Every structure is written in C-alpha cells, then in structure tokens.
Tab-separated table of C-alpha atoms in Angstrom:
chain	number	residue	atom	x	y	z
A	1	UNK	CA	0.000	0.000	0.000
A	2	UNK	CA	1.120	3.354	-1.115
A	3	UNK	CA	0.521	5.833	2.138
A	4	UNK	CA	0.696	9.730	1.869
A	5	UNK	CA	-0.045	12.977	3.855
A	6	UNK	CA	0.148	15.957	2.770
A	7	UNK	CA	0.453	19.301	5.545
A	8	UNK	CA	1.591	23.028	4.878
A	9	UNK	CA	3.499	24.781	7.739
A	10	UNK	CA	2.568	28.346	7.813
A	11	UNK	CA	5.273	31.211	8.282
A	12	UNK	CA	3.881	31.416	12.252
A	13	UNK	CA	5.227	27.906	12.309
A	14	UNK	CA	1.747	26.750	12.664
A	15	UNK	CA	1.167	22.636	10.329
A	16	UNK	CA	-2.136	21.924	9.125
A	17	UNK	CA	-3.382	19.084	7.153
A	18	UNK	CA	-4.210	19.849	3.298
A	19	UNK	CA	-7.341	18.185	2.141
A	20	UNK	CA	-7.937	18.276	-1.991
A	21	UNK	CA	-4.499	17.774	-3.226
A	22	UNK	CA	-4.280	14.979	-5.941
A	23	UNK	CA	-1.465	13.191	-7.058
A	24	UNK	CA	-0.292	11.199	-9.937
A	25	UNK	CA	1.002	7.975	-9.031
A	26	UNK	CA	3.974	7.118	-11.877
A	27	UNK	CA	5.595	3.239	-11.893
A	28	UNK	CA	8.940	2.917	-13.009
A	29	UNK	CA	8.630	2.494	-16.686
A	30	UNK	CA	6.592	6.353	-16.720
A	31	UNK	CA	3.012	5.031	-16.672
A	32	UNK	CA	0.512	6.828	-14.514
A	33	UNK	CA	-1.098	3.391	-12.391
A	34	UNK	CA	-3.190	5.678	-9.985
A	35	UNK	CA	-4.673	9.153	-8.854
A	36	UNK	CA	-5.409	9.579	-5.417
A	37	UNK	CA	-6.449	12.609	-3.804
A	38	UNK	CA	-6.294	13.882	-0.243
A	39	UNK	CA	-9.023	13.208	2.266
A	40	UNK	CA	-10.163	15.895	5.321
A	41	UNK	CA	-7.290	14.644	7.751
A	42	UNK	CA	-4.639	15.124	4.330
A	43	UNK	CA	-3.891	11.233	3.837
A	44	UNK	CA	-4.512	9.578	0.957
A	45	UNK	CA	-3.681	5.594	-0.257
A	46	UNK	CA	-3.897	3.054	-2.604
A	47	UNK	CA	-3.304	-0.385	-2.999
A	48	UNK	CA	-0.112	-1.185	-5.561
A	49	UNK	CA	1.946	-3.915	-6.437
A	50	UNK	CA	5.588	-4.158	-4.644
A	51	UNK	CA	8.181	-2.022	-6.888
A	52	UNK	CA	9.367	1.718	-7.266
A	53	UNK	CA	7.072	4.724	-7.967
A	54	UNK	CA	7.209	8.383	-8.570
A	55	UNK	CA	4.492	10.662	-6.137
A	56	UNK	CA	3.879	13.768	-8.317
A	57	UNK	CA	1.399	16.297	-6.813
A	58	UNK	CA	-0.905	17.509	-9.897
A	59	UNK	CA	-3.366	20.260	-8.514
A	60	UNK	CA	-4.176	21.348	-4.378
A	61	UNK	CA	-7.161	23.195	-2.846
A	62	UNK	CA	-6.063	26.511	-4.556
A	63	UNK	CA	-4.017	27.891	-1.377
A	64	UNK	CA	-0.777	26.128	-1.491
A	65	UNK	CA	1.773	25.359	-4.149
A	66	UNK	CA	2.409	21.549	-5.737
A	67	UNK	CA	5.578	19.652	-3.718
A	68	UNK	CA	8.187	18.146	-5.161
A	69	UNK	CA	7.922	14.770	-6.946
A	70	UNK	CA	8.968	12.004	-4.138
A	71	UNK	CA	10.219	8.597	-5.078
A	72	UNK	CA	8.411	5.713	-3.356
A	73	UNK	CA	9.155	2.063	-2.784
A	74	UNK	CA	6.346	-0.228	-2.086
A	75	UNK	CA	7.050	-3.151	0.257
A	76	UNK	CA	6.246	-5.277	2.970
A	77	UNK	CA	6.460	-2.255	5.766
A	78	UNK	CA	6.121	0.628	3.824
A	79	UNK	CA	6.519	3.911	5.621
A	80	UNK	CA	3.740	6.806	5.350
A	81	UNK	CA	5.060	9.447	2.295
A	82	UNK	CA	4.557	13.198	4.153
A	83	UNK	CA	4.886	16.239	1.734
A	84	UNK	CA	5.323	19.559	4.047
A	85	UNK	CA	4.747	22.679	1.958
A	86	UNK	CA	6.565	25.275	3.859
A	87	UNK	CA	5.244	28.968	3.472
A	88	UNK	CA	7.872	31.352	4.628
A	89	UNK	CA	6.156	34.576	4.223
C-alpha cells in the first residue's frame, strides 16, 4: 500500500493538514497506475503492487503550491510518504 499525507506549515510555524491535493502515481517504466487525492485529515492511499514509484502532486485546494515529486518504494512495511509545503512569508 502506497501511504501519503500531505500538511503546509505556515510562516507562524503553525502545520495543518491539506485536504484536496491529488497526485499522480507514476511506476517505473513512466506510466501513470493511480490518482489519489487527499481526504479531510490530508492522507490519501492506494493499494499497488511491490516495486518503485514516482508521487507527483498535480493540482491542491487553490491555497498552497504543488511539492516536489517524491520517489516511493512499495514493500512489505512501507513507511507513510509526508509532503510539508513550507510557506515562509
């Protein structure tokens, strides 16, 4: 299982959880296998087969820029992905 969560820390330091944002799921030959998008509480999932992916953040809620594309290995024990937009103004 892919995890993610998504969160932007605000320049008061203050983390909040950022529902809407979709994401492109990309396996390791450039194919798009899934599109998930964020829930209320930011996380987001979806069942994959074992092997290496690409996480690349397509649109948010409209407040918040897109993260950087994170590289993702599916496995037994798979940790949770986190993308933390920081806003420094």
């Amino acid at each position: 299982t892919l995890s993610l969560y998504k969160q932007t820390q605000w320049a008061t330091g203050v983390t909040s959880s950022e529902a809407g944002a979709t994401f492109q799921i990309i396996d390791g030959v450039g194919a798009v296998v899934a599109l998930i998008t964020t829930n209320a509480a930011g996380n987001a999932s979806v069942n994959l087969p074992y092997g290496n992916y690409t996480i690349h953040q397509i649109s948010g809620p409209g407040y918040t820029l897109n993260a950087p594309d994170q590289a993702y290995t599916v496995g037994a024990s798979s940790p949770t992905a986190t993308f933390t937009l920081i806003w420094l103004n």
